[in-house]
Coordinates of C-alpha atoms in Angstrom, one line a residue:
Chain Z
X1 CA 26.4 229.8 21.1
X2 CA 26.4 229.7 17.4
X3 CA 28.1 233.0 15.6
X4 CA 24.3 234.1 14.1
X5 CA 23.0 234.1 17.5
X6 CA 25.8 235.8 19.3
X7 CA 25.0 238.9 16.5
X8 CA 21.4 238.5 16.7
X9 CA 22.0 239.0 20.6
X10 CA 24.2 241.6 20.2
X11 CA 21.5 243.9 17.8
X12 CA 18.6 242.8 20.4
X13 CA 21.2 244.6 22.7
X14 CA 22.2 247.4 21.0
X15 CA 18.1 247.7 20.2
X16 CA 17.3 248.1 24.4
X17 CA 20.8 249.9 25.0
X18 CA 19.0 252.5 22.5
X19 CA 16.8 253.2 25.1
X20 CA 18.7 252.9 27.8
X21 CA 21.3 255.7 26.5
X22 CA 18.1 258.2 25.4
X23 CA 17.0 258.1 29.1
X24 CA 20.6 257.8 30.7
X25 CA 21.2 261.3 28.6
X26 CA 18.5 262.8 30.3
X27 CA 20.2 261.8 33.4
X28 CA 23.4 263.4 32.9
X29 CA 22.4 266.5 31.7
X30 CA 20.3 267.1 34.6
X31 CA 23.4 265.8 37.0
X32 CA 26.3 267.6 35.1
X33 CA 23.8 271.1 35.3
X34 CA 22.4 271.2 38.7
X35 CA 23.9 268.2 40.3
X36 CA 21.2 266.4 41.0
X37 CA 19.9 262.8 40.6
X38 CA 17.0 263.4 39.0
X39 CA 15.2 260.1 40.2
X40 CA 12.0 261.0 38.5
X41 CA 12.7 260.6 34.9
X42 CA 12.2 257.2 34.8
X43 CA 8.7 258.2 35.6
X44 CA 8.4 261.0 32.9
X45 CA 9.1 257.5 30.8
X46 CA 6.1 255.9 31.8
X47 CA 3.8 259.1 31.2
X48 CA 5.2 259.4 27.5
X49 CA 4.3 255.4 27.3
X50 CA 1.0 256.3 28.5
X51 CA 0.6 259.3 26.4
X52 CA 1.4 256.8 23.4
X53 CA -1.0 254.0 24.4
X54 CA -3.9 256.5 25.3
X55 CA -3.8 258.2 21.4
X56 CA -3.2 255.1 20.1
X57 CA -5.6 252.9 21.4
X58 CA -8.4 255.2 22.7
X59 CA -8.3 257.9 20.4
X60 CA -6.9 256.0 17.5
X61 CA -4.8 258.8 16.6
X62 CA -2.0 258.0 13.5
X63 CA 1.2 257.0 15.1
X64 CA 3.3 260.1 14.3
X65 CA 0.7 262.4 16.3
X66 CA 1.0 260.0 19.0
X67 CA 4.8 260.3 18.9
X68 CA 4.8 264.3 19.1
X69 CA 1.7 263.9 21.9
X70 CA 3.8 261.9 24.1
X71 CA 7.4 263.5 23.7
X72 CA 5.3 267.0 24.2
X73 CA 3.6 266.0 26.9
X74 CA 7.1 264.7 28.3
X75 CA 8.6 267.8 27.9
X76 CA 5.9 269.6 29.7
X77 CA 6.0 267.6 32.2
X78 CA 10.1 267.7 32.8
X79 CA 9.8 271.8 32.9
X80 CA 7.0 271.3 35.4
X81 CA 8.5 269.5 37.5
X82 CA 11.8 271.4 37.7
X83 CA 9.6 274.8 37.8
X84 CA 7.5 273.3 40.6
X85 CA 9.9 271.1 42.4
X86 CA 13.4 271.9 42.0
X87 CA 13.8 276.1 41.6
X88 CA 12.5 276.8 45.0
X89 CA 15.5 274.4 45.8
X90 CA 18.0 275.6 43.9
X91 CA 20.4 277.3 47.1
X92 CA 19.2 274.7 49.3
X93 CA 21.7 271.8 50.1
X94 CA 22.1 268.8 47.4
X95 CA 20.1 266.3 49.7
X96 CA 17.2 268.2 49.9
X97 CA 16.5 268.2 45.9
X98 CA 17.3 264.4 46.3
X99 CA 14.9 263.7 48.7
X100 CA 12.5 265.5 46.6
X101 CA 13.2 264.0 43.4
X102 CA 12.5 260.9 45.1
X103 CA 9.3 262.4 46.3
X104 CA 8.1 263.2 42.6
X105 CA 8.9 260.2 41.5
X106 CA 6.4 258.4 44.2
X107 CA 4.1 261.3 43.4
X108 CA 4.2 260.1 39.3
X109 CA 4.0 256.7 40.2
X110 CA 1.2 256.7 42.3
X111 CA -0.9 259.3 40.5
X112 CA -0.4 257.7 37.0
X113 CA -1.9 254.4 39.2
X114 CA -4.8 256.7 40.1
X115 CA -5.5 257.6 36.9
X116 CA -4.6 254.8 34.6
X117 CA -5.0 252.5 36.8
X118 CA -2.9 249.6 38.1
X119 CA -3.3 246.8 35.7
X120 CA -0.6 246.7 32.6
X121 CA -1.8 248.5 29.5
X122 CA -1.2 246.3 25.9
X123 CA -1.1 247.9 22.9
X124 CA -0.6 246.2 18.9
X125 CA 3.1 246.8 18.3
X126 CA 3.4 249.6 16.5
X127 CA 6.2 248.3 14.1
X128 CA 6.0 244.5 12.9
X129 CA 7.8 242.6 10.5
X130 CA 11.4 242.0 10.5
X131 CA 14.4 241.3 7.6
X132 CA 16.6 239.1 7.0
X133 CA 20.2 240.4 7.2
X134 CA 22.6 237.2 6.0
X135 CA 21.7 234.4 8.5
X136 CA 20.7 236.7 11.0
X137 CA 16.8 237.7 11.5
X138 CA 16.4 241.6 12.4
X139 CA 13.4 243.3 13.7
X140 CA 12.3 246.1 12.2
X141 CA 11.9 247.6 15.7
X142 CA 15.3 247.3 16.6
X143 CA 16.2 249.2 13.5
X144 CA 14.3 251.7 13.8
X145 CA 15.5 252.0 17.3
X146 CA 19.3 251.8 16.7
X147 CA 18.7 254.0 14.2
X148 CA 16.2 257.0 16.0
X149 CA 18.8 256.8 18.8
X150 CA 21.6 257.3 16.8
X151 CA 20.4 260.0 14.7
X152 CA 19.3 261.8 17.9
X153 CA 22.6 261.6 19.6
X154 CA 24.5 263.1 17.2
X155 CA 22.0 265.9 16.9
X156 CA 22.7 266.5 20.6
X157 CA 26.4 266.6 20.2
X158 CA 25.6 269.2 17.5
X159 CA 23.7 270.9 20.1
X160 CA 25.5 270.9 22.9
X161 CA 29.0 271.6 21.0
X162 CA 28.1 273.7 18.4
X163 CA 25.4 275.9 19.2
X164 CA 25.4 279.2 21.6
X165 CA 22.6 277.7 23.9
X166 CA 24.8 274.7 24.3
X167 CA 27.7 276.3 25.3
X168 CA 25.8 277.7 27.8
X169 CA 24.5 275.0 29.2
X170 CA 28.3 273.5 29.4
X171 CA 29.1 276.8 30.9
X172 CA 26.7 276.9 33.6
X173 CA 27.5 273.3 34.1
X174 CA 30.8 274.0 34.8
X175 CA 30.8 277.1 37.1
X176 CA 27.4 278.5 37.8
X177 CA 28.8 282.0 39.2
X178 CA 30.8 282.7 36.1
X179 CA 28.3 281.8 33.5
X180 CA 25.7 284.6 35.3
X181 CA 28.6 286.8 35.0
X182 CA 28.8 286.1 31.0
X183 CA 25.0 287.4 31.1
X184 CA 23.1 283.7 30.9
X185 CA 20.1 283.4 32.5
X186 CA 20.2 280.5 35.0
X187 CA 16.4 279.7 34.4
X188 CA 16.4 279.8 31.2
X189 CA 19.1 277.5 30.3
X190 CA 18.2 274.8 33.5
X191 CA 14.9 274.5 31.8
X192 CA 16.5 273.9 28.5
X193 CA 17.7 271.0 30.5
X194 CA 15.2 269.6 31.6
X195 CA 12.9 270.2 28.6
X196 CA 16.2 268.2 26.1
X197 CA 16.2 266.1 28.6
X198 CA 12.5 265.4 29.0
X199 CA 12.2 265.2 25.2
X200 CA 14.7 262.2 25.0
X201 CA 13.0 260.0 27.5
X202 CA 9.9 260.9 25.8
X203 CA 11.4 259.4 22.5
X204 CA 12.8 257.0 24.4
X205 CA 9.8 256.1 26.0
X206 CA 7.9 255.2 22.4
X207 CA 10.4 253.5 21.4
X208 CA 10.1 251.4 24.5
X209 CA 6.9 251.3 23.8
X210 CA 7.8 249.7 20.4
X211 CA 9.4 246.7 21.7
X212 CA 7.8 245.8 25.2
X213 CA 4.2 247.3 23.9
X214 CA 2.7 247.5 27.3
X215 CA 2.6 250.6 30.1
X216 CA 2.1 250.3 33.6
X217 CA 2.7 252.5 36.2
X218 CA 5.9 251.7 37.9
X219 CA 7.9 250.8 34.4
X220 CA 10.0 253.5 34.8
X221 CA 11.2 252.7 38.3
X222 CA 12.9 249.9 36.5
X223 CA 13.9 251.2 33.4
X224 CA 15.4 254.6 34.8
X225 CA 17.7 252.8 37.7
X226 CA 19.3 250.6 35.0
X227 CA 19.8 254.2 32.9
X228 CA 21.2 256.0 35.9
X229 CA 23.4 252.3 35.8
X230 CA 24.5 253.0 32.0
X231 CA 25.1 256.8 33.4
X232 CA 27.2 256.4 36.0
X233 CA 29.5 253.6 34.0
X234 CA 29.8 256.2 31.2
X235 CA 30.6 258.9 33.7
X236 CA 27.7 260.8 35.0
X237 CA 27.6 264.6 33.3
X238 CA 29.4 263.3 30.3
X239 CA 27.3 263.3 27.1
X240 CA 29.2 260.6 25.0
X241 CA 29.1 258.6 28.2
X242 CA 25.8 258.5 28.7
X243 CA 25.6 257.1 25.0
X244 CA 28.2 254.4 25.5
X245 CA 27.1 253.0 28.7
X246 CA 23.6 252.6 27.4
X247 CA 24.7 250.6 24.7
X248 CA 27.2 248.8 27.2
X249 CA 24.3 247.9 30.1
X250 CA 22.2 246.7 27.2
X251 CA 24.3 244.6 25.3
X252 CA 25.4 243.3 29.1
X253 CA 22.3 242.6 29.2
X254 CA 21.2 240.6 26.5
X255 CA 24.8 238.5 26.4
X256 CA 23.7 237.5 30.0
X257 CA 20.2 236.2 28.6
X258 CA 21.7 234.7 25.8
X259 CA 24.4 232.6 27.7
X260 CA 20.9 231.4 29.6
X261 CA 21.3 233.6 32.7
X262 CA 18.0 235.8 31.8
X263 CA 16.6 236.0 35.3
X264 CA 20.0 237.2 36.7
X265 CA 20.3 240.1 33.9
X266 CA 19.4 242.7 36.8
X267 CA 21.8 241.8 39.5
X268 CA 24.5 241.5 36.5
X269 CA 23.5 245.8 35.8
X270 CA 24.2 246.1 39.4
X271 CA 26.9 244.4 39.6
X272 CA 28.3 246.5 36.8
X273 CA 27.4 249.6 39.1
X274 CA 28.8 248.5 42.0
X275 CA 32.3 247.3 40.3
X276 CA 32.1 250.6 39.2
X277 CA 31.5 252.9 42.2
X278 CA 34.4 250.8 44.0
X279 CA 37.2 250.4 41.3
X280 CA 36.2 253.8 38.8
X281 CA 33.7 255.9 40.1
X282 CA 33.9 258.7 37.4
X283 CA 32.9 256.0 35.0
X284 CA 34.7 255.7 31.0
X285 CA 34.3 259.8 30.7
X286 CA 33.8 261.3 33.8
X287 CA 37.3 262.6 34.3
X288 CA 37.8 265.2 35.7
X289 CA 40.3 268.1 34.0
X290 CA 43.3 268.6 35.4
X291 CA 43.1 272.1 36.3
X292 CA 46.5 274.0 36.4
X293 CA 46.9 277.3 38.6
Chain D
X1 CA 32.2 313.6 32.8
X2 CA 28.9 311.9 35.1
X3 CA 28.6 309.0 37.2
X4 CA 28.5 305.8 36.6
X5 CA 28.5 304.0 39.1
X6 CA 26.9 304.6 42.7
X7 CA 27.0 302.5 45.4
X8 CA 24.7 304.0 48.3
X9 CA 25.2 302.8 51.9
X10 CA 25.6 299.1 51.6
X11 CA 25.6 296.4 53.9
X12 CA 26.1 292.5 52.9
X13 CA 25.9 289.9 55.2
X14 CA 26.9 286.3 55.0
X15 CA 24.3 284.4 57.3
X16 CA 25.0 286.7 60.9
X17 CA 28.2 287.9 59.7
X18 CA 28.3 291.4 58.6
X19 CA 30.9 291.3 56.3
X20 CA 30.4 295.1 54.7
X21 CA 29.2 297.9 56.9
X22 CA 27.4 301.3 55.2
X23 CA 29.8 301.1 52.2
X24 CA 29.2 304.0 49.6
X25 CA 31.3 304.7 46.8
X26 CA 31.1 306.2 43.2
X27 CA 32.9 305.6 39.6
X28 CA 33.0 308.2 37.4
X29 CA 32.7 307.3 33.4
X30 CA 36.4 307.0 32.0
X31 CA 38.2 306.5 35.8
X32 CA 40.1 303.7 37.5
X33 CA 39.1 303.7 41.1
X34 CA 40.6 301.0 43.1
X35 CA 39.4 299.0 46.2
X36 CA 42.3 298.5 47.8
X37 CA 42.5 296.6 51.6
X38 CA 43.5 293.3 53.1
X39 CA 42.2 290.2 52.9
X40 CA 39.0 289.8 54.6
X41 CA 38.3 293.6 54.0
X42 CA 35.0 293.1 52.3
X43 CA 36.7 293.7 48.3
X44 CA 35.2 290.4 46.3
X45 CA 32.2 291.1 48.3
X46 CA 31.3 294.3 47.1
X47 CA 32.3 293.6 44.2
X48 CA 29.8 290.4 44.2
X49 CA 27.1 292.7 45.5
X50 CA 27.3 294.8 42.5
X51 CA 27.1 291.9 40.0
X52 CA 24.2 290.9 41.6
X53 CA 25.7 287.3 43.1
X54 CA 25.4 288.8 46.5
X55 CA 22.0 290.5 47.5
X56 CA 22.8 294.2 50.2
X57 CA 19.9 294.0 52.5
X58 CA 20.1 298.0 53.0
X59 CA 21.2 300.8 50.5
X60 CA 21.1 301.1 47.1
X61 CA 23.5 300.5 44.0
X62 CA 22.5 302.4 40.8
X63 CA 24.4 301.8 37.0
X64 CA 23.4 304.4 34.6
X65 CA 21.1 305.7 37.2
X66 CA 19.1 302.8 37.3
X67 CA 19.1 300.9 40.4
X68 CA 20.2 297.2 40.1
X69 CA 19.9 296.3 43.7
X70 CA 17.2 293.3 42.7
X71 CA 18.1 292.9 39.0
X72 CA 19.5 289.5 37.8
X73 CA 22.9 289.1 37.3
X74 CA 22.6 288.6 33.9
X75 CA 20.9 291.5 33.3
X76 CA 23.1 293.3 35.5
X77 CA 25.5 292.1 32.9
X78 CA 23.3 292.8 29.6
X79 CA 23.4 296.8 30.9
X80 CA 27.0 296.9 30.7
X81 CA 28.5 296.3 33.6
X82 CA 30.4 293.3 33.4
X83 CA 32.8 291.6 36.1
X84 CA 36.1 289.8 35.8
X85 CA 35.9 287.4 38.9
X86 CA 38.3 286.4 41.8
X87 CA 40.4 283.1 40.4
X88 CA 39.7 283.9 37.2
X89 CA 36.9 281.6 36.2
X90 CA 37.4 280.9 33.0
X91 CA 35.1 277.7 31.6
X92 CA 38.2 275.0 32.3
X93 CA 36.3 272.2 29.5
X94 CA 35.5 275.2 26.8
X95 CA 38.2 275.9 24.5
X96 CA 39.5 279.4 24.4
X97 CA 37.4 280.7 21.9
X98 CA 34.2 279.2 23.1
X99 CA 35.3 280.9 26.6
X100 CA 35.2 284.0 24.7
X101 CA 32.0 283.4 23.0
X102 CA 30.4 283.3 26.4
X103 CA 31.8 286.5 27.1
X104 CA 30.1 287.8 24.2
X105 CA 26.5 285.5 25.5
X106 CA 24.5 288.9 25.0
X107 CA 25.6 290.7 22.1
X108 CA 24.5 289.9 18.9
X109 CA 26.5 287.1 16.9
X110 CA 27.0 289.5 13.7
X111 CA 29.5 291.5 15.8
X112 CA 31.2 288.5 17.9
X113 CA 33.6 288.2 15.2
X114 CA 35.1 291.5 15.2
X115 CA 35.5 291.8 19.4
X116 CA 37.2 288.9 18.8
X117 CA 39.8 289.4 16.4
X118 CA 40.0 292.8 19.0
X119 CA 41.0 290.7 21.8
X120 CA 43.4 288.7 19.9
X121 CA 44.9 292.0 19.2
X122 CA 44.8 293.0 22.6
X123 CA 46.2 289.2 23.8
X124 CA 48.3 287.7 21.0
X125 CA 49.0 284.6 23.1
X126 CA 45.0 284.0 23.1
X127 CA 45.0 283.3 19.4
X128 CA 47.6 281.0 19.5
X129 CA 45.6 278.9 22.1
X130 CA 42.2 279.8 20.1
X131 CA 41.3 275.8 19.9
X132 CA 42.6 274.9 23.3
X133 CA 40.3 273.9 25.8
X134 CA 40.8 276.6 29.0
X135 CA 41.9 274.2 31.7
X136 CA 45.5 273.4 29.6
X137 CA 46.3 277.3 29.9
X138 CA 48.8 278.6 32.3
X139 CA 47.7 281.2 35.0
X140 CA 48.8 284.1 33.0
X141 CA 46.9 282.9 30.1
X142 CA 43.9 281.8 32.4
X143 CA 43.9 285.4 33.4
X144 CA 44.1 287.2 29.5
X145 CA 41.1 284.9 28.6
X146 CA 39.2 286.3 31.9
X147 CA 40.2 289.7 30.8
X148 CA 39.4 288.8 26.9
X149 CA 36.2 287.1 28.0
X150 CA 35.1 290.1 29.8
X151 CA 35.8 292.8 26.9
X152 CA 33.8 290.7 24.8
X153 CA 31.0 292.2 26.2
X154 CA 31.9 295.3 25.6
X155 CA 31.6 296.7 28.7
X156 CA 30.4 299.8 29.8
X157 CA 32.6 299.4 33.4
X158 CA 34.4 296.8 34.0
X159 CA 35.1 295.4 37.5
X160 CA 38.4 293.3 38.1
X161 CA 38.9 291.3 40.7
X162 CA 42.3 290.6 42.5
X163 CA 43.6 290.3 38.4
X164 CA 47.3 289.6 39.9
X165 CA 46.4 287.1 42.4
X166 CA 48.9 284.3 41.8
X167 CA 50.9 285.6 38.6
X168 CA 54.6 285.5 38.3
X169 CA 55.7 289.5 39.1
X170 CA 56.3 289.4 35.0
X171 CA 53.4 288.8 34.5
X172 CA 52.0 291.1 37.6
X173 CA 53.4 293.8 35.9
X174 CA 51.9 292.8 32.1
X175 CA 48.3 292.6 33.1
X176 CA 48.9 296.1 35.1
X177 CA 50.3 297.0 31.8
X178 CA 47.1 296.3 29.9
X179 CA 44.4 297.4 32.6
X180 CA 46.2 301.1 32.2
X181 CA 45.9 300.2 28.3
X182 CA 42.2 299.8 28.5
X183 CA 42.3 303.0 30.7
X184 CA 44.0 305.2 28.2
X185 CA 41.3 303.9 25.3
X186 CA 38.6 305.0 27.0
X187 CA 37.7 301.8 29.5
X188 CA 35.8 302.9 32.9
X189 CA 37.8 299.9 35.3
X190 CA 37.0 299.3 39.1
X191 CA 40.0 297.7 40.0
X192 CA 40.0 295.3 43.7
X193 CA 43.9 294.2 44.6
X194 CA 45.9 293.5 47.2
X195 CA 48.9 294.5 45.1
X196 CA 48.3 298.3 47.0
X197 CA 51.5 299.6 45.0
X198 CA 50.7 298.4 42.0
X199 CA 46.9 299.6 42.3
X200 CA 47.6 303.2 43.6
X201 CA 50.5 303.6 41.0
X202 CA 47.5 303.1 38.3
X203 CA 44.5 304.5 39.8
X204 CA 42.6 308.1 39.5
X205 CA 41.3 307.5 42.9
X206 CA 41.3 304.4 45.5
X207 CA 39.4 303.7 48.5
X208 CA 40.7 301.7 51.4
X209 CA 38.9 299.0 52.8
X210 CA 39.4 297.8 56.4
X211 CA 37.0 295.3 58.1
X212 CA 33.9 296.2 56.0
X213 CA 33.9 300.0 56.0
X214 CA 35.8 302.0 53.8
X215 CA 38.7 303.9 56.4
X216 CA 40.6 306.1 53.4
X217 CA 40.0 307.4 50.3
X218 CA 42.0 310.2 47.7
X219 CA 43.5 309.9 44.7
X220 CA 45.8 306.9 43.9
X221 CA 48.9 309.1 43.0
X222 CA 48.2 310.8 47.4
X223 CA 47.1 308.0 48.9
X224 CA 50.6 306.4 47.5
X225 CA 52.3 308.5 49.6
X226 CA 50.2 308.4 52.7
X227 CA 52.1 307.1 55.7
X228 CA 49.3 305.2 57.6
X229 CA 48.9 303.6 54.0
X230 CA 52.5 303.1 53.3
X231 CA 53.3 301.6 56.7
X232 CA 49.6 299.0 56.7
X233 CA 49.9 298.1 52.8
X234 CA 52.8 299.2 50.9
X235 CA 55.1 297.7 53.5
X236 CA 56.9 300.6 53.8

């Protein structure tokens, strides 16, 4: 492998790692504030893809209404779902809300195949053109991408660190009890939750949309396994982890393709996973802090 | 000087156990009444009732004569009445003056500042760990911030719970030290302990809690004195 196309393979990388850590944030938020797998927000990808294809190719809408349609709609749909699905839950035990996250994520799948049908949708890619960067020809789309994803993360570090409404949400994360006894409103900061988190895969899920330009119904299934991968490597409830083991899974990923090994890129994600449940199961930066009494 | 605090015939239970039996008790604005009792007796679950965490399935609790039975716990907490929680609590991954923020969650940021630099006053040692994240602080400390964190509120009564549990008798005798402080400037404080001696010896008036059901109750500086008390809690 020459040195061009180990970096070439390393931005194509970086470019679906992108993704990969927008959705795998979603993930650990939802895990580090209520402790649950949230198993259905791989499908709230695949219903911002559709959003995206529908006002692009049926209602030719410009692309940047199509972009707020589908995150919107994503967010809508995360808050409905928790609403809906998850509050009546809330005191019952863990497995319950897993079992039902698994259930709304069936219920996605197969009602987006009711209504969208289940063929693949294609779309014109909404990006084109690419530059060249030394030796080394670069997609617009993955810079774009890189870019979006990195821009957004650091907003949510601002968020979460810096602002009163994320404080709360690392309060309530930590120690539910305590952070009703500081006078935050359980509901209202879960829903933030879900609604940040719902956002993100809907950003992530046009800028899936950018590189793979097709929907179908069960493309999240896929998609949000291999993010709850990157999650759980980068320590499941940690927010910087999420970011670096998207980026990790998806450069895994692409180094796999480029050594010629492209149809074994999946088993290598889970192979990641399980080295990682067995040998370092809180992941990079899920430690946990050494509490002294 | 009226009441603040009524709690009306309460009973709690966890699943089928009845773990509080007809309890009725009142705070006055400007007292320390102490729920004094054994472990088991029922204290942190009363006190949980109040704050709303715990639901009574009979009687009523009123604050400011409104009854906050079914309010939410955070609004329990936006009226004033603000809890300082068994273990402390404190948010172990928020640094010390993030931890106090939260205290502060529902007053209005232009007056955060100024609570603050109150507590500080209040708990030097807190300002020297302002940047430290909670979980690095020692129990004493742990406990200051819970006490700092609560006072941010500004409270209207504040309920302690068991605030010696696990301190060094130095330090034992420190945050005694500061809940009579908070007394003296005005503070209304329902106090739960199992340090009986060190309760009484602060207390306007105390009520003894056996099994669920309150057995005793007088003012701290009689019920100090009282042999049945003496010989079940002051090992005497």
């Amino acid at each position: 492998m020459t040195f061009s196309l180990l970096i070439a393979q390393l931005i194509n990388g970086m470019q679906t790692g992108s993704v990969y850590a927008l959705v795998a944030l979603g993930y650990s938020m939802v895990y580090g504030i209520i402790k649950l797998l949230n198993f259905a927000h791989g499908d709230i990808i695949m219903v911002g893809a559709y959003m995206t294809y529908y006002a692009i190719a049926s209602f030719a809408l410009p692309p940047v209404l199509a972009i707020i349609l589908a995150i919107t709609v994503s967010t809508l749909l995360g808050v409905t779902v928790e609403k809906v699905a998850y509050t009546p839950l809330r005191s019952a035990p863990r497995l319950s809300l897993l079992i039902t996250a698994i259930g709304v994520s069936f219920l996605l799948e197969n009602g987006a195949q009711l209504l969208f049908g289940a063929d693949q949708k294609s779309m014109d890619p909404l990006i084109t053109g690419s530059v060249m960067l030394g030796q080394i020809n670069v997609s617009y789309v993955a810079i774009v991408t890189i870019l979006v994803s990195v821009v957004i993360m650091i907003l949510l570090s601002f968020v979460v660190n810096k602002t009163k409404a994320g404080k709360a949400m690392r309060a309530v994360s930590e120690d539910m009890g305590a952070a009703q006894l500081m006078g935050i409103s359980l509901n209202r900061t879960i829903s933030m939750t879900f609604a940040i988190g719902s956002a993100l895969a809907g950003i992530g899920s046009v800028l899936y949309l950018c590189a793979y330009t097709q929907a179908s119904p069960t493309m999240g299934s896929m998609l949000g396994i291999k993010a709850f991968v990157a999650a759980v490597l980068g320590g499941i409830g940690s927010i910087p982890g999420a970011m670096i083991g998207g980026f990790t899974i998806g450069i895994l990923e692409a180094l796999v393709a480029a050594i010629g090994f492209s149809m074994w890129k999946d088993a290598a994600v889970f192979l990641v996973l399980i080295i990682v449940l067995l040998f370092k199961p809180t992941g990079f930066l899920g430690k946990k802090i050494q509490e002294k009494v | 000087m009226g009441t603040i605090l009524s709690v009306n015939d309460i009973n709690v239970f966890y699943g089928a156990i009845h773990a509080i039996t007809d309890i009725s008790f009142n705070v006055d604005e400007g007292e320390i009444v102490t729920l004094i009792g054994a472990n088991g007796a029922g204290k942190s679950t009363t006190l949980n009732t109040i704050s709303g965490l715990l639901r009574s399935r009979t009687g009523d609790i009123k604050f400011m004569g409104n009854s906050i039975a079914k309010t939410s716990p955070n609004k329990i907490v936006e009226s004033g009445l603000v809890m300082v929680p068994e273990g402390r609590r404190i948010f172990l991954g928020l640094t010390v003056e993030e931890n106090l923020e939260m205290g502060a969650y529902t007053r209005p940021k232009t007056e955060i500042k100024e609570s603050m630099e109150q507590v500080y006053e209040l708990f030097p040692r807190l300002k020297e760990r302002q940047s430290q994240i909670g979980g690095t602080l020692s129990g004493g400390e742990q406990q200051m911030l819970a006490m700092g964190r609560a006072l941010m509120a500004k409270p209207k009564l504040i309920m302690l719970d068991e605030p010696s549990m696990g301190l060094a008798p130095l330090l034992v005798d420190l945050i005694f030290e500061i809940i009579a402080d908070l007394h003296k400037a005005g503070s209304t404080i329902l106090l739960v302990e199992q340090n009986a001696q060190a309760a009484l010896s602060i207390a306007d008036r105390a009520y003894v809690l056996e099994t669920g059901k309150i057995i005793k109750t007088g003012k701290g500086s009689e019920l100090i004195n009282d042999p049945d008390i003496k010989k079940a809690y002051l090992g005497a």
